[in-house]
């Protein structure tokens, strides 16, 4: 679907090479409808045909219609914004509103540097806090050190994401298997596929999927306090404790049992996703960001999803945040635009195009496949189950987790040695915040 450009939008030529995903930057401003010459710049990095791109394009149209403002639209990539945010936001080139990555090392860092506006008063005025589940609010609030979960509001998410279990319905039916509702039943399913000569889990050790499975295994043994300790630094994390030890040892057991390919350390996330798409692997534990692609590309079998059995906690979080730079030219209009994106009709656009709205009415979701995903996400939120991602605690933890789990699978480190290495890096960083 082509991106609709509002009638009064001025398009600026991009000076840089675009990534495939692209980055749409748009700006809005205004006062009374039809009377304003003001312009408010708005940056976001969603593709024009993505759920958020479609919804926010409509929000721009509504915003312009209601305020009489113009919108400047410039294209850049996510990487351009990520790598230059601190410099741009500390200059006269700062936009008035932008989408930015959530978490301590990103939005939290900018907040701690004084580059983002404390929007707490706007949150109270518009009632955005009433629209967001507690775990969705976590990534929107940061303390003076930039640690998420408390303090002032520095952003608003209007979509979400989570990790779930995708499964090949046809493969299950052919094997005489049903959706497992307990962890023991899940292991029975894995064993049944192995007995048929099938490696059941699509996985990847060169990138994030394996680390997410490791964290999900830990979450299956954990409670909310473990998540708060691990992610929010409330108390020291025991890297030899039951949760992490279970995750590390069980991951190795999965490889030994044939649930995961022995060559997993050489596979990327794309390899894992494609193995599910082409029907090679009947189960894929990964994020909602794959959902739209599966809808588009899977044609040879029926598929669905189910929650990781016997776990009240799931990987996931809010999506990225609307943030208002401290040097924004018109903050009030930025708040107006945020509020439009939280309206039911805009939230429904996100939902009906494969995204996960945070404040949609399920009755407004007319696409049956999209509704399946949204209901699963809502079920996690109702349990306050979103538990973020394993690499969030430190800026370099992603690479460390990938490398350490590769050593675990390759047999060059024991589970104890892997946990020691992870704990050493974690504690070296987190100790500065305690």
Short mmCIF file of C-alpha atoms in Angstrom, two decimals:
data_model
loop_
_atom_site.label_atom_id
_atom_site.label_comp_id
_atom_site.label_asym_id
_atom_site.label_seq_id
_atom_site.Cartn_x
_atom_site.Cartn_y
_atom_site.Cartn_z
CA UNK A 1 0.00 0.00 0.00
CA UNK A 2 1.42 3.38 -1.00
CA UNK A 3 1.91 5.96 1.69
CA UNK A 4 -0.69 8.74 1.46
CA UNK A 5 0.88 12.20 1.45
CA UNK A 6 -1.35 14.96 2.87
CA UNK A 7 -2.21 17.74 0.39
CA UNK A 8 -0.17 20.45 2.11
CA UNK A 9 2.80 18.25 2.96
CA UNK A 10 6.16 19.47 1.69
CA UNK A 11 8.47 16.64 0.76
CA UNK A 12 12.17 17.14 1.39
CA UNK A 13 14.76 15.21 -0.55
CA UNK A 14 16.70 12.72 1.53
CA UNK A 15 20.43 13.26 1.37
CA UNK A 16 21.34 9.78 2.51
CA UNK A 17 20.99 6.21 1.35
CA UNK A 18 17.93 4.49 2.78
CA UNK A 19 17.88 1.14 4.44
CA UNK A 20 15.26 -1.37 3.32
CA UNK A 21 13.06 -0.56 6.29
CA UNK A 22 13.50 3.18 5.73
CA UNK A 23 12.69 5.99 8.12
CA UNK A 24 9.78 8.31 7.59
CA UNK A 25 10.13 11.68 9.19
CA UNK A 26 7.11 13.92 9.24
CA UNK A 27 6.19 17.15 10.98
CA UNK A 28 2.97 18.73 12.11
CA UNK A 29 1.87 21.97 13.69
CA UNK A 30 -1.16 24.12 14.15
CA UNK A 31 -3.67 26.00 16.24
CA UNK A 32 -7.24 26.51 15.02
CA UNK A 33 -8.24 24.49 11.96
CA UNK A 34 -7.53 26.15 8.64
CA UNK A 35 -5.88 29.24 10.17
CA UNK A 36 -2.31 28.24 11.00
CA UNK A 37 0.89 28.48 8.95
CA UNK A 38 2.88 26.67 11.66
CA UNK A 39 4.82 23.49 10.96
CA UNK A 40 5.68 20.80 13.47
CA UNK A 41 8.34 18.30 12.45
CA UNK A 42 7.67 14.67 13.32
CA UNK A 43 10.15 11.85 12.83
CA UNK A 44 9.35 8.15 12.72
CA UNK A 45 11.07 5.12 11.25
CA UNK A 46 8.21 2.88 10.19
CA UNK A 47 7.79 1.65 6.62
CA UNK A 48 4.96 3.26 4.66
CA UNK A 49 3.11 -0.07 4.33
CA UNK A 50 3.68 -1.20 7.92
CA UNK A 51 0.86 -1.15 10.44
CA UNK A 52 2.27 1.88 12.21
CA UNK A 53 3.16 3.65 8.97
CA UNK A 54 -0.41 3.28 7.70
CA UNK A 55 -1.94 4.36 11.00
CA UNK A 56 0.33 7.33 11.54
CA UNK A 57 -0.19 8.50 7.98
CA UNK A 58 -3.89 8.71 8.78
CA UNK A 59 -3.03 10.47 12.06
CA UNK A 60 -1.10 13.07 10.06
CA UNK A 61 -4.14 13.63 7.81
CA UNK A 62 -6.43 14.01 10.83
CA UNK A 63 -3.95 16.28 12.59
CA UNK A 64 -3.64 18.58 9.60
CA UNK A 65 -7.38 18.69 9.11
CA UNK A 66 -8.06 19.55 12.73
CA UNK A 67 -5.22 22.02 13.29
CA UNK A 68 -4.67 23.59 9.89
CA UNK A 69 -0.96 22.83 10.25
CA UNK A 70 1.49 21.75 7.58
CA UNK A 71 3.63 18.62 7.67
CA UNK A 72 7.21 18.36 6.46
CA UNK A 73 8.19 14.85 5.42
CA UNK A 74 11.80 13.72 5.23
CA UNK A 75 13.15 10.21 4.86
CA UNK A 76 16.06 8.78 6.83
CA UNK A 77 16.99 5.39 8.24
CA UNK A 78 16.69 4.05 11.76
CA UNK A 79 20.47 3.87 11.96
CA UNK A 80 20.85 7.54 11.04
CA UNK A 81 18.58 8.52 13.91
CA UNK A 82 20.14 6.08 16.38
CA UNK A 83 23.68 7.21 15.68
CA UNK A 84 23.04 10.97 15.64
CA UNK A 85 20.24 11.42 18.18
CA UNK A 86 22.35 12.98 20.94
CA UNK A 87 23.93 15.51 18.58
CA UNK A 88 20.73 16.39 16.70
CA UNK A 89 18.60 16.75 19.83
CA UNK A 90 21.17 19.09 21.32
CA UNK A 91 20.90 21.43 18.34
CA UNK A 92 18.43 23.71 16.58
CA UNK A 93 17.76 20.83 14.17
CA UNK A 94 15.83 18.87 16.80
CA UNK A 95 12.36 17.78 15.64
CA UNK A 96 9.24 18.57 17.60
CA UNK A 97 8.21 14.93 18.02
CA UNK A 98 9.86 11.67 17.13
CA UNK A 99 9.70 7.93 17.54
CA UNK A 100 12.66 6.58 19.48
CA UNK A 101 13.81 3.24 20.83
CA UNK A 102 12.74 2.37 24.35
CA UNK A 103 15.03 1.16 27.12
CA UNK A 104 17.78 2.30 29.46
CA UNK A 105 20.51 2.59 26.86
CA UNK A 106 18.36 4.55 24.39
CA UNK A 107 15.43 6.70 25.55
CA UNK A 108 16.68 6.46 29.13
CA UNK A 109 20.11 7.74 28.13
CA UNK A 110 18.64 10.72 26.27
CA UNK A 111 16.36 11.50 29.22
CA UNK A 112 19.28 11.42 31.66
CA UNK A 113 21.19 13.82 29.38
CA UNK A 114 18.34 16.34 29.51
CA UNK A 115 17.55 15.95 25.81
CA UNK A 116 13.95 14.78 26.22
CA UNK A 117 10.99 16.62 27.70
CA UNK A 118 9.35 15.46 30.90
CA UNK A 119 5.81 14.96 29.58
CA UNK A 120 4.21 13.95 32.90
CA UNK A 121 1.80 16.89 32.89
CA UNK A 122 0.59 15.98 29.40
CA UNK A 123 0.12 12.36 30.49
CA UNK A 124 -2.16 13.57 33.28
CA UNK A 125 -4.02 15.99 31.02
CA UNK A 126 -4.74 13.48 28.25
CA UNK A 127 -5.11 10.41 30.46
CA UNK A 128 -2.59 8.31 28.55
CA UNK A 129 -1.62 6.44 31.70
CA UNK A 130 -5.15 5.03 31.91
CA UNK A 131 -4.72 3.55 28.42
CA UNK A 132 -1.48 1.66 29.14
CA UNK A 133 -1.02 -1.57 31.10
CA UNK A 134 1.58 -1.35 33.92
CA UNK A 135 4.28 -3.24 31.99
CA UNK A 136 3.72 -0.96 28.99
CA UNK A 137 4.25 2.07 31.22
CA UNK A 138 7.61 0.73 32.39
CA UNK A 139 9.46 1.72 29.22
CA UNK A 140 7.88 5.18 29.19
CA UNK A 141 9.19 6.35 32.58
CA UNK A 142 12.82 6.96 33.58
CA UNK A 143 14.53 8.12 36.74
CA UNK A 144 17.33 10.70 36.88
CA UNK A 145 19.89 8.02 35.95
CA UNK A 146 17.89 6.95 32.89
CA UNK A 147 16.72 3.67 34.41
CA UNK A 148 13.25 2.70 33.24
CA UNK A 149 10.30 1.88 35.44
CA UNK A 150 9.98 4.92 37.70
CA UNK A 151 10.31 8.66 37.69
CA UNK A 152 8.99 11.07 35.10
CA UNK A 153 7.25 10.20 31.85
CA UNK A 154 9.50 10.74 28.82
CA UNK A 155 7.55 8.91 26.14
CA UNK A 156 4.31 7.28 25.07
CA UNK A 157 4.03 3.96 23.22
CA UNK A 158 0.98 3.31 21.09
CA UNK A 159 1.82 -0.18 19.92
CA UNK A 160 3.36 -3.24 21.52
CA UNK A 161 5.28 -6.43 20.80
CA UNK A 162 5.76 -9.82 22.43
CA UNK A 163 7.26 -13.26 21.92
CA UNK A 164 4.97 -16.24 21.48
CA UNK A 165 5.02 -19.80 20.10
CA UNK A 166 4.14 -20.14 16.41
CA UNK A 167 3.15 -23.60 15.26
CA UNK A 168 2.37 -25.41 12.02
CA UNK A 169 -1.21 -26.63 12.40
CA UNK A 170 -0.93 -29.08 9.52
CA UNK A 171 2.26 -30.66 10.89
CA UNK A 172 0.63 -31.03 14.30
CA UNK A 173 -2.45 -32.64 12.76
CA UNK A 174 -0.40 -35.05 10.64
CA UNK A 175 1.52 -36.10 13.76
CA UNK A 176 -1.68 -36.48 15.78
CA UNK A 177 -0.64 -33.71 18.17
CA UNK A 178 -2.66 -31.05 19.94
CA UNK A 179 -1.67 -27.64 21.26
CA UNK A 180 0.17 -28.22 24.56
CA UNK A 181 -1.29 -26.49 27.59
CA UNK A 182 1.38 -27.63 30.07
CA UNK A 183 5.15 -27.72 29.85
CA UNK A 184 5.15 -31.53 30.09
CA UNK A 185 2.81 -31.66 27.12
CA UNK A 186 5.13 -29.27 25.26
CA UNK A 187 8.07 -31.62 25.82
CA UNK A 188 5.89 -34.54 24.65
CA UNK A 189 5.24 -32.64 21.41
CA UNK A 190 8.94 -31.99 20.90
CA UNK A 191 9.76 -35.65 21.56
CA UNK A 192 7.08 -36.78 19.11
CA UNK A 193 8.57 -34.71 16.30
CA UNK A 194 12.10 -35.91 17.09
CA UNK A 195 10.85 -39.51 16.95
CA UNK A 196 9.65 -38.77 13.41
CA UNK A 197 13.06 -37.44 12.41
CA UNK A 198 11.98 -33.79 12.57
CA UNK A 199 13.91 -31.07 14.40
CA UNK A 200 10.93 -29.27 15.95
CA UNK A 201 12.28 -25.85 16.92
CA UNK A 202 13.36 -23.26 14.37
CA UNK A 203 16.23 -21.49 16.12
CA UNK A 204 19.21 -19.22 15.46
CA UNK A 205 22.37 -18.78 17.50
CA UNK A 206 24.07 -16.05 15.46
CA UNK A 207 21.34 -13.60 16.42
CA UNK A 208 18.58 -13.00 18.96
CA UNK A 209 16.24 -16.06 18.83
CA UNK A 210 18.38 -18.40 20.94
CA UNK A 211 18.89 -15.77 23.62
CA UNK A 212 15.17 -15.12 23.72
CA UNK A 213 14.45 -18.83 24.22
CA UNK A 214 17.04 -18.86 27.03
CA UNK A 215 15.30 -15.91 28.71
CA UNK A 216 11.85 -17.46 28.23
CA UNK A 217 13.05 -20.60 29.98
CA UNK A 218 14.25 -18.46 32.88
CA UNK A 219 10.92 -16.60 32.95
CA UNK A 220 9.07 -19.90 33.18
CA UNK A 221 10.69 -20.36 36.61
CA UNK A 222 10.48 -16.70 37.65
CA UNK A 223 8.13 -14.15 39.14
CA UNK A 224 7.72 -10.41 38.64
CA UNK A 225 10.33 -9.62 41.28
CA UNK A 226 12.95 -11.52 39.29
CA UNK A 227 12.09 -9.38 36.26
CA UNK A 228 12.29 -6.19 38.32
CA UNK A 229 15.67 -7.22 39.70
CA UNK A 230 17.05 -8.24 36.31
CA UNK A 231 15.67 -5.32 34.29
CA UNK A 232 15.18 -2.50 36.79
CA UNK A 233 18.12 -3.24 39.12
CA UNK A 234 15.94 -3.37 42.23
CA UNK A 235 18.04 -6.11 43.86
CA UNK A 236 21.15 -8.09 42.89
CA UNK A 237 20.55 -10.93 40.43
CA UNK A 238 21.76 -14.38 41.48
CA UNK A 239 23.51 -15.71 38.38
CA UNK A 240 23.71 -19.15 39.98
CA UNK A 241 20.07 -19.08 41.09
CA UNK A 242 17.30 -21.42 40.03
CA UNK A 243 15.90 -19.29 37.20
CA UNK A 244 19.09 -18.70 35.23
CA UNK A 245 20.60 -22.10 35.99
CA UNK A 246 17.44 -23.80 34.73
CA UNK A 247 17.48 -21.73 31.54
CA UNK A 248 21.12 -22.42 30.72
CA UNK A 249 21.05 -26.13 31.49
CA UNK A 250 17.71 -26.68 29.76
CA UNK A 251 18.88 -24.92 26.60
CA UNK A 252 21.79 -27.33 26.40
CA UNK A 253 19.40 -30.23 27.04
CA UNK A 254 17.28 -29.07 24.10
CA UNK A 255 20.24 -29.41 21.77
CA UNK A 256 21.23 -32.80 23.18
CA UNK A 257 17.65 -34.05 22.80
CA UNK A 258 17.46 -32.95 19.15
CA UNK A 259 14.85 -30.25 19.73
CA UNK A 260 17.27 -27.70 18.25
CA UNK A 261 19.63 -28.26 15.34
CA UNK A 262 23.23 -28.89 16.34
CA UNK A 263 24.35 -26.27 13.78
CA UNK A 264 22.23 -23.56 15.43
CA UNK A 265 25.26 -21.41 16.22
CA UNK A 266 25.75 -20.77 12.51
CA UNK A 267 22.15 -19.70 11.82
CA UNK A 268 20.65 -16.20 11.72
CA UNK A 269 17.15 -15.13 12.66
CA UNK A 270 16.22 -15.04 8.98
CA UNK A 271 17.28 -18.68 8.63
CA UNK A 272 15.05 -19.65 11.55
CA UNK A 273 12.08 -17.70 10.27
CA UNK A 274 12.40 -19.13 6.76
CA UNK A 275 12.61 -22.68 8.13
CA UNK A 276 9.20 -22.10 9.70
CA UNK A 277 7.82 -20.39 6.60
CA UNK A 278 8.85 -23.26 4.31
CA UNK A 279 7.52 -25.90 6.70
CA UNK A 280 10.87 -27.43 7.66
CA UNK A 281 10.42 -26.68 11.37
CA UNK A 282 6.95 -26.97 12.92
CA UNK A 283 7.56 -24.60 15.87
CA UNK A 284 9.12 -21.14 16.09
CA UNK A 285 9.39 -19.22 19.37
CA UNK A 286 9.79 -15.59 18.38
CA UNK A 287 8.25 -12.17 18.22
CA UNK A 288 5.05 -10.63 16.96
CA UNK A 289 7.15 -8.72 14.41
CA UNK A 290 7.13 -11.92 12.30
CA UNK A 291 3.35 -12.14 12.24
CA UNK A 292 2.66 -9.94 9.24
CA UNK A 293 5.33 -11.65 7.21
CA UNK A 294 3.90 -15.06 8.02
CA UNK A 295 0.47 -13.87 6.90
CA UNK A 296 1.97 -12.71 3.60
CA UNK A 297 4.37 -15.58 2.89
CA UNK A 298 2.97 -18.80 4.35
CA UNK A 299 0.68 -20.42 1.82
CA UNK A 300 1.42 -24.14 2.07
CA UNK A 301 -0.09 -24.79 5.50
CA UNK A 302 -2.27 -23.36 8.23
CA UNK A 303 -0.54 -21.94 11.27
CA UNK A 304 -1.37 -20.40 14.61
CA UNK A 305 0.14 -19.52 17.95
CA UNK A 306 -0.02 -20.42 21.61
CA UNK A 307 1.63 -19.07 24.78
CA UNK A 308 4.74 -20.73 26.16
CA UNK A 309 3.20 -23.33 28.49
CA UNK A 310 3.26 -22.97 32.28
CA UNK A 311 4.71 -19.46 32.19
CA UNK A 312 2.89 -16.35 33.34
CA UNK A 313 5.74 -14.18 32.05
CA UNK A 314 6.60 -13.54 28.41
CA UNK A 315 9.22 -11.58 26.55
CA UNK A 316 7.84 -8.34 25.21
CA UNK A 317 7.27 -4.70 25.88
CA UNK A 318 5.74 -1.59 24.52
CA UNK A 319 6.80 -0.65 21.06
CA UNK A 320 9.03 2.33 20.58
CA UNK A 321 8.09 5.66 22.06
CA UNK A 322 6.82 9.00 20.95
CA UNK A 323 9.27 11.39 22.62
CA UNK A 324 9.30 15.19 22.64
CA UNK A 325 12.80 16.68 22.43
CA UNK A 326 13.60 19.29 25.06
CA UNK A 327 14.37 21.74 22.26
CA UNK A 328 11.10 21.09 20.42
CA UNK A 329 9.55 24.23 18.96
CA UNK A 330 5.91 23.49 19.80
CA UNK A 331 5.41 20.89 22.49
CA UNK A 332 1.67 21.42 22.87
CA UNK A 333 1.08 20.46 19.26
CA UNK A 334 3.33 17.44 19.70
CA UNK A 335 1.05 16.31 22.51
CA UNK A 336 -1.99 16.79 20.26
CA UNK A 337 -0.47 14.49 17.67
CA UNK A 338 0.36 11.83 20.25
CA UNK A 339 -3.22 11.95 21.46
CA UNK A 340 -4.55 11.41 17.94
CA UNK A 341 -2.45 8.25 17.62
CA UNK A 342 -4.12 6.94 20.77
CA UNK A 343 -7.64 7.38 19.40
CA UNK A 344 -9.67 4.20 18.83
CA UNK A 345 -9.83 4.66 15.06
CA UNK A 346 -6.05 5.03 14.73
CA UNK A 347 -5.45 2.16 17.12
CA UNK A 348 -7.82 0.04 15.02
CA UNK A 349 -5.78 0.83 11.90
CA UNK A 350 -2.67 -0.50 13.66
CA UNK A 351 -4.55 -3.64 14.64
CA UNK A 352 -6.20 -4.32 11.29
CA UNK A 353 -2.87 -4.04 9.50
CA UNK A 354 -0.99 -6.60 11.59
CA UNK A 355 0.27 -4.42 14.45
CA UNK A 356 -0.40 -4.61 18.18
CA UNK A 357 -2.31 -1.54 19.36
CA UNK A 358 -2.11 -0.70 23.05
CA UNK A 359 -5.54 0.91 23.37
CA UNK A 360 -7.78 -0.63 20.72
CA UNK A 361 -11.26 -2.02 21.20
CA UNK A 362 -11.22 -5.64 20.03
CA UNK A 363 -14.65 -5.01 18.45
CA UNK A 364 -12.96 -2.60 16.03
CA UNK A 365 -10.60 -5.29 14.71
CA UNK A 366 -12.24 -6.75 11.63
CA UNK A 367 -9.32 -8.84 10.35
CA UNK A 368 -9.62 -12.33 11.86
CA UNK A 369 -5.90 -13.14 11.76
CA UNK A 370 -4.97 -9.80 13.30
CA UNK A 371 -7.52 -10.35 16.05
CA UNK A 372 -5.86 -13.66 16.95
CA UNK A 373 -2.57 -11.87 17.58
CA UNK A 374 -4.15 -8.98 19.47
CA UNK A 375 -6.12 -11.30 21.76
CA UNK A 376 -2.94 -13.21 22.58
CA UNK A 377 -1.14 -9.95 23.37
CA UNK A 378 -4.03 -8.70 25.49
CA UNK A 379 -4.01 -11.97 27.44
CA UNK A 380 -0.36 -11.37 28.35
CA UNK A 381 -1.11 -7.79 29.39
CA UNK A 382 -4.04 -8.86 31.55
CA UNK A 383 -1.58 -10.93 33.60
CA UNK A 384 0.98 -8.09 33.63
CA UNK A 385 3.21 -10.63 31.91
CA UNK A 386 5.43 -8.53 29.63
CA UNK A 387 8.99 -9.00 30.87
CA UNK A 388 11.14 -7.14 28.33
CA UNK A 389 14.22 -8.70 26.66
CA UNK A 390 17.34 -10.41 27.99
CA UNK A 391 19.83 -7.95 26.51
CA UNK A 392 18.26 -4.76 27.87
CA UNK A 393 20.21 -4.42 31.15
CA UNK A 394 23.49 -3.27 29.54
CA UNK A 395 24.37 -1.59 26.24
CA UNK A 396 26.61 -4.52 25.19
CA UNK A 397 24.63 -7.42 26.62
CA UNK A 398 23.12 -8.49 23.30
CA UNK A 399 26.49 -9.40 21.81
CA UNK A 400 27.61 -11.02 25.04
CA UNK A 401 24.53 -13.25 25.31
CA UNK A 402 24.90 -14.35 21.68
CA UNK A 403 28.59 -15.16 22.15
CA UNK A 404 28.18 -16.97 25.47
CA UNK A 405 25.31 -19.15 24.25
CA UNK A 406 27.34 -20.07 21.20
CA UNK A 407 30.10 -21.25 23.51
CA UNK A 408 27.56 -23.20 25.52
CA UNK A 409 26.18 -25.00 22.47
CA UNK A 410 29.62 -25.61 21.00
CA UNK A 411 30.79 -27.15 24.25
CA UNK A 412 33.62 -24.68 24.79
CA UNK A 413 32.07 -23.46 28.05
CA UNK A 414 30.03 -25.18 30.73
CA UNK A 415 26.71 -23.72 31.92
CA UNK A 416 28.46 -22.51 35.06
CA UNK A 417 31.14 -20.72 33.04
CA UNK A 418 28.56 -19.10 30.79
CA UNK A 419 26.60 -17.82 33.76
CA UNK A 420 29.77 -16.54 35.38
CA UNK A 421 30.68 -14.55 32.26
CA UNK A 422 27.19 -13.13 31.90
CA UNK A 423 27.03 -12.22 35.56
CA UNK A 424 30.41 -10.51 35.50
CA UNK A 425 29.40 -8.19 32.68
CA UNK A 426 25.96 -7.54 34.11
CA UNK A 427 27.25 -6.70 37.57
CA UNK A 428 30.07 -4.50 36.27
CA UNK A 429 27.51 -2.30 34.54
CA UNK A 430 24.61 -2.44 36.97
CA UNK A 431 26.68 -1.80 40.10
CA UNK A 432 26.95 1.83 39.01
CA UNK A 433 23.19 2.22 39.46
CA UNK A 434 22.93 0.69 42.92
#
